[in-house]
Tab-separated table of C-alpha atoms (C1' of nucleotides) in Angstrom:
chain	number	residue	atom	x	y	z
A	1	MET	CA	-33.435	-7.332	15.318
A	2	PRO	CA	-31.840	-4.538	17.365
A	3	ARG	CA	-28.098	-4.212	17.762
A	4	ARG	CA	-26.867	-5.093	21.239
A	5	ARG	CA	-25.871	-2.136	23.369
A	6	GLY	CA	-22.258	-1.028	22.922
A	7	ASP	CA	-21.780	-3.371	20.016
A	8	THR	CA	-21.814	-0.817	17.257
A	9	ARG	CA	-18.435	0.700	17.933
A	10	GLU	CA	-16.832	-2.713	17.907
A	11	GLN	CA	-18.678	-3.706	14.745
A	12	ILE	CA	-17.475	-0.568	12.997
A	13	ARG	CA	-13.915	-1.498	13.897
A	14	GLU	CA	-14.339	-5.013	12.585
A	15	VAL	CA	-15.908	-4.054	9.291
A	16	ALA	CA	-13.501	-1.178	8.760
A	17	LEU	CA	-10.429	-3.352	9.329
A	18	GLU	CA	-11.812	-5.996	7.017
A	19	LEU	CA	-12.349	-3.476	4.226
A	20	PHE	CA	-9.174	-1.476	4.831
A	21	ALA	CA	-7.108	-4.655	4.576
A	22	GLU	CA	-8.985	-6.017	1.581
A	23	GLN	CA	-9.422	-3.029	-0.676
A	24	GLY	CA	-7.262	-0.342	0.892
A	25	TYR	CA	-7.768	2.665	3.119
A	26	GLU	CA	-8.504	5.264	0.457
A	27	LYS	CA	-10.798	3.087	-1.587
A	28	THR	CA	-12.906	2.238	1.436
A	29	SER	CA	-15.476	4.948	2.035
A	30	LEU	CA	-17.393	5.543	5.223
A	31	ARG	CA	-20.545	5.078	3.195
A	32	GLU	CA	-19.443	1.515	2.397
A	33	ILE	CA	-18.673	0.714	6.017
A	34	ALA	CA	-22.004	2.131	7.119
A	35	GLU	CA	-23.913	0.235	4.453
A	36	ARG	CA	-22.445	-3.085	5.534
A	37	LEU	CA	-23.630	-2.421	9.048
A	38	GLY	CA	-27.031	-1.213	7.969
A	39	VAL	CA	-26.542	2.242	9.439
A	40	THR	CA	-25.827	5.669	7.965
A	41	LYS	CA	-22.573	7.574	7.724
A	42	ALA	CA	-23.772	9.971	10.406
A	43	ALA	CA	-23.961	7.096	12.868
A	44	LEU	CA	-20.295	6.382	12.269
A	45	TYR	CA	-19.460	9.946	13.155
A	46	TYR	CA	-21.153	9.508	16.478
A	47	HIS	CA	-18.675	6.757	17.373
A	48	PHE	CA	-15.554	8.139	15.718
A	49	LYS	CA	-14.592	11.750	15.148
A	50	THR	CA	-12.930	11.110	11.778
A	51	LYS	CA	-12.015	8.299	9.421
A	52	GLU	CA	-8.446	8.413	10.677
A	53	ASP	CA	-9.761	7.991	14.214
A	54	ILE	CA	-11.005	4.541	13.280
A	55	VAL	CA	-7.492	3.596	12.264
A	56	THR	CA	-6.063	5.038	15.471
A	57	SER	CA	-8.445	2.877	17.415
A	58	LEU	CA	-7.472	-0.196	15.395
A	59	PHE	CA	-3.811	0.254	16.283
A	60	GLU	CA	-4.353	0.682	20.002
A	61	ASP	CA	-4.183	-2.901	21.261
A	62	PHE	CA	-1.320	-3.702	18.940
A	63	LYS	CA	0.656	-0.690	20.141
A	64	ALA	CA	0.122	-1.656	23.766
A	65	ASP	CA	1.322	-5.224	23.150
A	66	ILE	CA	4.415	-4.024	21.346
A	67	ASP	CA	5.249	-1.474	24.022
A	68	GLU	CA	4.967	-4.094	26.712
A	69	LEU	CA	7.321	-6.407	24.838
A	70	ARG	CA	9.776	-3.631	24.214
A	71	SER	CA	9.937	-2.471	27.793
A	72	TRP	CA	10.365	-6.065	28.944
A	73	ALA	CA	13.214	-6.523	26.490
A	74	ARG	CA	14.908	-3.359	27.666
A	75	GLU	CA	15.292	-4.793	31.174
A	76	GLN	CA	17.048	-7.929	29.970
A	77	PRO	CA	20.724	-8.302	29.137
A	78	VAL	CA	21.134	-8.551	25.376
A	79	THR	CA	22.054	-12.137	24.559
A	80	PRO	CA	21.393	-14.350	21.552
A	81	GLU	CA	18.722	-16.129	23.546
A	82	LEU	CA	16.997	-12.844	24.427
A	83	ARG	CA	16.867	-12.002	20.749
A	84	ARG	CA	15.287	-15.314	19.910
A	85	GLU	CA	12.764	-14.853	22.688
A	86	VAL	CA	11.890	-11.363	21.461
A	87	VAL	CA	11.222	-12.750	17.989
A	88	ARG	CA	9.077	-15.531	19.429
A	89	ARG	CA	6.996	-13.081	21.432
A	90	TYR	CA	6.731	-10.720	18.516
A	91	ALA	CA	5.459	-13.587	16.390
A	92	GLU	CA	2.857	-14.337	19.040
A	93	ILE	CA	1.637	-10.749	18.999
A	94	LEU	CA	1.338	-10.797	15.226
A	95	ARG	CA	-0.798	-13.918	15.268
A	96	GLY	CA	-3.861	-12.102	16.401
A	97	ALA	CA	-3.191	-9.078	14.255
A	98	GLY	CA	-3.086	-10.526	10.750
A	99	LYS	CA	-5.410	-8.095	9.072
A	100	LEU	CA	-3.882	-5.111	10.787
A	101	ILE	CA	-0.445	-6.193	9.588
A	102	GLN	CA	-1.715	-6.665	6.057
A	103	PHE	CA	-3.300	-3.230	6.200
A	104	MET	CA	-0.068	-1.676	7.461
A	105	GLN	CA	1.987	-3.551	4.910
A	106	GLU	CA	-0.092	-2.757	1.869
A	107	ASN	CA	-1.067	0.834	2.583
A	108	GLY	CA	2.314	2.425	3.055
A	109	PRO	CA	1.526	5.930	1.849
A	110	ALA	CA	-1.758	6.227	3.731
A	111	VAL	CA	-0.392	4.694	6.935
A	112	ARG	CA	2.712	6.853	6.812
A	113	GLU	CA	0.614	9.985	6.914
A	114	MET	CA	-1.440	8.983	9.920
A	115	LYS	CA	-0.149	9.514	13.412
A	116	ALA	CA	-0.953	5.983	14.536
A	117	GLY	CA	0.760	4.553	11.477
A	118	GLY	CA	3.925	6.539	11.997
A	119	ASP	CA	4.011	5.386	15.610
A	120	ALA	CA	3.657	1.754	14.593
A	121	ARG	CA	6.419	2.062	12.001
A	122	GLU	CA	8.652	3.684	14.580
A	123	ARG	CA	8.054	0.777	16.950
A	124	PHE	CA	8.941	-1.653	14.205
A	125	ARG	CA	12.160	0.254	13.539
A	126	ALA	CA	13.062	0.267	17.213
A	127	PHE	CA	12.775	-3.512	17.345
A	128	ALA	CA	15.416	-3.933	14.708
A	129	GLU	CA	17.849	-2.243	17.063
A	130	ILE	CA	17.263	-4.869	19.713
A	131	LEU	CA	17.858	-7.695	17.269
A	132	VAL	CA	21.201	-6.602	15.918
A	133	ASP	CA	24.186	-4.568	17.143
A	134	LYS	CA	24.508	-1.110	15.706
A	135	ASP	CA	27.986	-1.951	14.448
A	136	ALA	CA	27.102	-5.322	12.936
A	137	SER	CA	27.807	-5.968	9.262
A	138	LEU	CA	25.415	-4.618	6.682
A	139	PRO	CA	24.169	-8.088	5.689
A	140	ASP	CA	23.416	-8.826	9.343
A	141	GLN	CA	21.532	-5.545	9.628
A	142	ILE	CA	19.420	-6.550	6.670
A	143	ARG	CA	18.885	-10.060	8.005
A	144	ALA	CA	17.564	-8.695	11.285
A	145	ARG	CA	15.000	-6.535	9.498
A	146	LEU	CA	14.130	-9.417	7.244
A	147	SER	CA	13.608	-11.592	10.285
A	148	LEU	CA	10.772	-9.399	11.522
A	149	PHE	CA	9.550	-9.072	8.004
A	150	SER	CA	9.397	-12.793	7.466
A	151	LEU	CA	6.797	-12.977	10.214
A	152	ASN	CA	4.759	-10.180	8.676
A	153	LEU	CA	5.050	-11.830	5.299
A	154	ALA	CA	3.652	-15.093	6.561
A	155	PHE	CA	0.195	-13.562	6.392
A	156	VAL	CA	0.558	-12.770	2.729
A	157	LEU	CA	2.179	-16.077	1.834
A	158	ARG	CA	-0.533	-18.129	3.459
A	159	GLN	CA	-2.741	-17.310	0.525
A	160	GLU	CA	-0.109	-18.421	-1.963
A	161	ILE	CA	1.447	-21.501	-0.425
A	162	ASP	CA	-0.775	-24.498	-0.031
A	163	ALA	CA	-0.505	-25.274	3.659
A	164	ASP	CA	-2.512	-24.556	6.760
A	165	ASP	CA	-2.016	-21.380	8.747
A	166	GLU	CA	-0.495	-23.097	11.732
A	167	ALA	CA	2.224	-24.734	9.643
A	168	VAL	CA	3.051	-21.542	7.736
A	169	HIS	CA	3.293	-19.615	10.963
A	170	ALA	CA	5.655	-22.172	12.513
A	171	ALA	CA	7.806	-22.229	9.385
A	172	ALA	CA	7.972	-18.420	9.249
A	173	LEU	CA	9.093	-18.365	12.859
A	174	GLU	CA	11.809	-20.916	12.129
A	175	VAL	CA	13.071	-18.787	9.238
A	176	ALA	CA	12.923	-15.648	11.374
A	177	LEU	CA	15.045	-17.250	14.100
A	178	ASP	CA	17.583	-18.427	11.536
A	179	LEU	CA	18.016	-14.889	10.299
A	180	LEU	CA	19.162	-13.549	13.654
A	181	PRO	CA	22.885	-12.908	14.061
A	182	SER	CA	24.482	-16.092	15.371
A	183	ASP	CA	27.063	-14.195	17.498
B	1	MET	CA	10.166	27.976	-23.023
B	2	PRO	CA	8.354	25.350	-25.113
B	3	ARG	CA	8.434	21.682	-24.245
B	4	ARG	CA	10.519	19.586	-26.619
B	5	ARG	CA	8.505	17.484	-29.043
B	6	GLY	CA	7.549	14.056	-27.756
B	7	ASP	CA	8.797	14.887	-24.303
B	8	THR	CA	5.482	15.355	-22.590
B	9	ARG	CA	4.457	11.726	-22.474
B	10	GLU	CA	7.753	10.806	-20.869
B	11	GLN	CA	7.519	13.654	-18.407
B	12	ILE	CA	4.054	12.564	-17.378
B	13	ARG	CA	5.421	9.090	-16.678
B	14	GLU	CA	8.268	10.464	-14.597
B	15	VAL	CA	6.165	12.776	-12.482
B	16	ALA	CA	3.414	10.206	-12.044
B	17	LEU	CA	5.818	7.510	-10.860
B	18	GLU	CA	7.457	9.947	-8.476
B	19	LEU	CA	4.118	10.885	-6.927
B	20	PHE	CA	2.611	7.384	-6.973
B	21	ALA	CA	5.643	6.059	-5.100
B	22	GLU	CA	5.796	8.940	-2.664
B	23	GLN	CA	2.190	9.546	-1.693
B	24	GLY	CA	0.313	6.605	-3.180
B	25	TYR	CA	-1.797	5.928	-6.235
B	26	GLU	CA	-5.172	7.024	-4.882
B	27	LYS	CA	-3.927	10.147	-3.181
B	28	THR	CA	-2.218	11.338	-6.339
B	29	SER	CA	-4.716	13.138	-8.524
B	30	LEU	CA	-4.345	13.855	-12.209
B	31	ARG	CA	-4.720	17.509	-11.350
B	32	GLU	CA	-1.585	17.299	-9.203
B	33	ILE	CA	0.422	15.591	-11.930
B	34	ALA	CA	-0.721	18.139	-14.485
B	35	GLU	CA	0.088	21.065	-12.188
B	36	ARG	CA	3.641	19.892	-11.645
B	37	LEU	CA	4.134	19.824	-15.393
B	38	GLY	CA	2.451	23.144	-15.949
B	39	VAL	CA	-0.287	21.665	-18.125
B	40	THR	CA	-3.953	20.894	-17.595
B	41	LYS	CA	-5.659	17.595	-16.861
B	42	ALA	CA	-7.063	17.533	-20.366
B	43	ALA	CA	-3.538	17.430	-21.774
B	44	LEU	CA	-2.876	14.280	-19.762
B	45	TYR	CA	-5.885	12.656	-21.355
B	46	TYR	CA	-4.428	13.291	-24.778
B	47	HIS	CA	-1.428	11.114	-23.864
B	48	PHE	CA	-3.130	8.485	-21.740
B	49	LYS	CA	-6.653	7.183	-21.966
B	50	THR	CA	-7.090	6.735	-18.214
B	51	LYS	CA	-5.196	7.073	-14.951
B	52	GLU	CA	-4.686	3.327	-14.908
B	53	ASP	CA	-3.172	3.543	-18.377
B	54	ILE	CA	-0.301	5.572	-16.947
B	55	VAL	CA	0.441	2.733	-14.546
B	56	THR	CA	0.238	0.182	-17.344
B	57	SER	CA	2.813	2.177	-19.250
B	58	LEU	CA	5.068	2.379	-16.190
B	59	PHE	CA	5.129	-1.401	-15.865
B	60	GLU	CA	5.975	-2.092	-19.492
B	61	ASP	CA	9.778	-2.060	-19.457
B	62	PHE	CA	9.887	-3.903	-16.169
B	63	LYS	CA	7.579	-6.613	-17.487
B	64	ALA	CA	9.689	-7.072	-20.605
B	65	ASP	CA	12.880	-7.433	-18.557
B	66	ILE	CA	11.297	-9.969	-16.272
B	67	ASP	CA	9.853	-11.982	-19.148
B	68	GLU	CA	13.226	-12.109	-20.835
B	69	LEU	CA	14.871	-13.373	-17.666
B	70	ARG	CA	12.184	-15.943	-17.121
B	71	SER	CA	12.310	-17.366	-20.619
B	72	TRP	CA	16.103	-17.524	-20.406
B	73	ALA	CA	15.840	-19.384	-17.109
B	74	ARG	CA	13.361	-21.846	-18.555
B	75	GLU	CA	15.915	-23.042	-21.104
B	76	GLN	CA	18.535	-23.835	-18.478
B	77	PRO	CA	18.776	-26.968	-16.375
B	78	VAL	CA	17.739	-26.176	-12.821
B	79	THR	CA	20.874	-26.226	-10.680
B	80	PRO	CA	21.887	-24.345	-7.552
B	81	GLU	CA	24.111	-22.158	-9.696
B	82	LEU	CA	21.243	-21.322	-12.065
B	83	ARG	CA	19.206	-20.229	-9.089
B	84	ARG	CA	21.937	-17.968	-7.875
B	85	GLU	CA	22.345	-16.506	-11.342
B	86	VAL	CA	18.597	-15.860	-11.605
B	87	VAL	CA	18.683	-13.972	-8.325
B	88	ARG	CA	21.694	-11.936	-9.481
B	89	ARG	CA	19.974	-10.978	-12.728
B	90	TYR	CA	16.731	-10.224	-10.929
B	91	ALA	CA	18.659	-7.921	-8.607
B	92	GLU	CA	20.127	-6.170	-11.628
B	93	ILE	CA	16.677	-5.583	-13.083
B	94	LEU	CA	15.423	-4.144	-9.810
B	95	ARG	CA	18.270	-1.656	-9.621
B	96	GLY	CA	16.793	0.590	-12.241
B	97	ALA	CA	13.240	0.131	-11.027
B	98	GLY	CA	13.427	1.347	-7.447
B	99	LYS	CA	10.445	3.651	-7.478
B	100	LEU	CA	8.300	1.200	-9.375
B	101	ILE	CA	9.088	-1.481	-6.808
B	102	GLN	CA	8.275	0.850	-3.974
B	103	PHE	CA	5.009	1.738	-5.654
B	104	MET	CA	4.152	-1.923	-6.162
B	105	GLN	CA	5.144	-2.774	-2.614
B	106	GLU	CA	3.257	-0.016	-0.864
B	107	ASN	CA	0.070	0.102	-2.911
B	108	GLY	CA	-1.091	-3.477	-2.659
B	109	PRO	CA	-4.849	-2.942	-2.925
B	110	ALA	CA	-4.635	-0.470	-5.815
B	111	VAL	CA	-2.045	-2.487	-7.725
B	112	ARG	CA	-3.958	-5.716	-7.207
B	113	GLU	CA	-6.978	-4.269	-8.961
B	114	MET	CA	-5.117	-3.103	-12.027
B	115	LYS	CA	-4.362	-5.469	-14.852
B	116	ALA	CA	-0.704	-4.479	-15.063
B	117	GLY	CA	-0.318	-4.917	-11.329
B	118	GLY	CA	-1.838	-8.359	-11.322
B	119	ASP	CA	0.477	-9.369	-14.146
B	120	ALA	CA	3.518	-8.133	-12.263
B	121	ARG	CA	2.495	-9.995	-9.116
B	122	GLU	CA	1.958	-13.131	-11.139
B	123	ARG	CA	5.464	-12.837	-12.578
B	124	PHE	CA	6.851	-12.430	-9.096
B	125	ARG	CA	5.006	-15.558	-7.996
B	126	ALA	CA	6.287	-17.524	-10.973
B	127	PHE	CA	9.861	-16.693	-10.032
B	128	ALA	CA	9.503	-18.295	-6.665
B	129	GLU	CA	8.849	-21.567	-8.431
B	130	ILE	CA	12.178	-21.421	-10.197
B	131	LEU	CA	14.016	-20.770	-6.955
B	132	VAL	CA	12.693	-23.685	-4.957
B	133	ASP	CA	11.352	-27.170	-5.655
B	134	LYS	CA	7.622	-27.589	-5.320
B	135	ASP	CA	8.138	-30.336	-2.752
B	136	ALA	CA	10.755	-28.523	-0.686
B	137	SER	CA	10.149	-27.966	3.006
B	138	LEU	CA	7.881	-25.127	4.077
B	139	PRO	CA	10.742	-23.113	5.602
B	140	ASP	CA	12.640	-23.405	2.316
B	141	GLN	CA	9.563	-22.229	0.435
B	142	ILE	CA	9.411	-19.186	2.639
B	143	ARG	CA	13.125	-18.549	2.354
B	144	ALA	CA	12.904	-18.523	-1.436
B	145	ARG	CA	10.140	-15.914	-1.383
B	146	LEU	CA	12.038	-13.950	1.211
B	147	SER	CA	15.080	-14.042	-1.014
B	148	LEU	CA	13.315	-12.093	-3.744
B	149	PHE	CA	11.753	-9.935	-1.118
B	150	SER	CA	15.057	-9.026	0.438
B	151	LEU	CA	16.037	-7.394	-2.849
B	152	ASN	CA	12.787	-5.464	-3.018
B	153	LEU	CA	13.210	-4.443	0.575
B	154	ALA	CA	16.641	-2.985	-0.041
B	155	PHE	CA	14.955	0.074	-1.516
B	156	VAL	CA	13.004	0.712	1.631
B	157	LEU	CA	15.885	-0.003	3.968
B	158	ARG	CA	18.236	2.372	2.213
B	159	GLN	CA	16.354	5.200	3.828
B	160	GLU	CA	16.667	3.681	7.267
B	161	ILE	CA	20.163	2.240	7.384
B	162	ASP	CA	23.009	4.674	7.216
B	163	ALA	CA	24.999	3.406	4.236
B	164	ASP	CA	25.300	4.239	0.582
B	165	ASP	CA	23.005	2.657	-1.978
B	166	GLU	CA	25.713	0.572	-3.597
B	167	ALA	CA	26.657	-1.074	-0.312
B	168	VAL	CA	23.051	-1.773	0.701
B	169	HIS	CA	22.360	-3.296	-2.667
B	170	ALA	CA	25.391	-5.566	-2.473
B	171	ALA	CA	24.485	-6.640	1.054
B	172	ALA	CA	20.866	-7.352	0.085
B	173	LEU	CA	22.111	-9.528	-2.767
B	174	GLU	CA	24.377	-11.429	-0.416
B	175	VAL	CA	21.458	-12.077	1.936
B	176	ALA	CA	19.242	-13.093	-0.971
B	177	LEU	CA	21.775	-15.658	-2.196
B	178	ASP	CA	22.135	-17.077	1.315
B	179	LEU	CA	18.404	-17.657	1.482
B	180	LEU	CA	18.350	-19.970	-1.512
B	181	PRO	CA	18.052	-23.712	-0.816
B	182	SER	CA	21.554	-25.114	-0.455
B	183	ASP	CA	20.616	-28.450	-2.047
C	1	DG	C1'	-27.741	6.573	19.043
C	2	DT	C1'	-29.344	6.967	14.812
C	3	DC	C1'	-31.593	9.550	11.331
C	4	DT	C1'	-32.297	13.124	7.090
C	5	DA	C1'	-30.342	16.617	4.662
C	6	DT	C1'	-26.755	19.174	3.070
C	7	DA	C1'	-22.541	21.786	2.867
C	8	DG	C1'	-18.328	22.166	0.416
C	9	DG	C1'	-15.120	20.253	-2.218
C	10	DA	C1'	-12.252	16.944	-5.057
C	11	DT	C1'	-12.125	13.473	-8.572
C	12	DG	C1'	-11.828	11.000	-13.171
C	13	DA	C1'	-13.311	11.850	-17.517
C	14	DT	C1'	-15.235	14.202	-21.932
C	15	DA	C1'	-16.653	17.803	-25.616
C	16	DG	C1'	-15.223	21.000	-28.495
C	17	DA	C1'	-12.502	25.413	-29.551
C	18	DC	C1'	-7.954	26.817	-31.083
D	1	DG	C1'	-1.207	19.076	-28.430
D	2	DT	C1'	-3.084	21.903	-25.335
D	3	DC	C1'	-6.791	24.643	-23.755
D	4	DT	C1'	-11.546	26.067	-21.264
D	5	DA	C1'	-15.614	24.498	-19.516
D	6	DT	C1'	-18.308	21.170	-17.742
D	7	DC	C1'	-20.462	16.589	-16.231
D	8	DA	C1'	-21.581	13.221	-13.085
D	9	DT	C1'	-20.140	11.235	-9.179
D	10	DC	C1'	-18.024	10.556	-5.115
D	11	DC	C1'	-16.027	12.008	-0.777
D	12	DT	C1'	-15.482	13.602	4.427
D	13	DA	C1'	-17.819	15.965	7.629
D	14	DT	C1'	-21.587	18.660	10.131
D	15	DA	C1'	-26.290	20.520	11.774
D	16	DG	C1'	-30.232	19.520	13.767
D	17	DA	C1'	-34.605	16.530	14.255
D	18	DC	C1'	-36.294	12.481	16.661
DNA sequence: GTCTATAGGATGATAGAC
DNA sequence: GTCTATCATCCTATAGAC
């Protein structure tokens, strides 16, 4: 059965993300990705210039979503309600990006060294500055970071807590909103 | 200048932890560790049977501290004050283990596959069950996990927030205590 | 677009001399 | 305890045929 035209690139992305999230970036070889797809390594190199290029491609949609949210937020006056809305929208973006978040979360050293990873971390950092005043107390600074983190963490906790994804997600969002400065 | 007797094993541990935390487990080769110490790879293999064995050794003190805290906690009646005290003592244990925590945190896939790593994660999981009732609400479940996590996270945030380590640590502890169920 | 074949190198680990 | 030398295996990446 032949692969449908234009499908291969997308299939590489899917399999790569799956493996990167599951067993890590370094431990996942291009040979393994190719084998799962029933092609050779050389075929991968036709679609992506390097291994890192696959990661870059994986981050693209996520980066675009985050940038859109950030530029929207920049146009609004900073109020407690804006902050809550930013967290809600951020949570919505994360929903579709579970494996990417897990990959980012659990492959710090590898991600840090890649351009796309550094960009994503920088975006994450920039969000914290929307959620809390620069001169807020240290505990509030930490709470704001933890708020974003609680959403990321939901993906890890789902495996540990016995409850369905929808419920965990809703609960994580509730916790995240509680962690914002009350002003 | 000759190395002092019995020092080499300890020096290997120090350099390895430094590199594992900084650039990741997989990206750190035994050659690199040996080079930093001015010895050869073969010398490393005299002190440790495998690369994973170095990690096992790194986790040993931490595991002992955690086990002691857990068995102490088991003998106490579960009250809100016990929970707060457990978090305080956990925070104290983490203080001396910054790089190990960072390594654990940022090398999920590698750590997960190693016996010592799995043990450490299991201990972490077990702590959550002391901090919150099994039948507590889902948000409270998440908050309890996030409480422990906030302490871990302090080590990462120190680099990002402009404040001295002592202050960040104290603030992280305050946030952690706030996240416990109020009962 | 996908293949075979291979370059060029690093890696974890071991054997055996000193 | 530390060394030299080596093994077997894996890796990313490329050249060139089909």
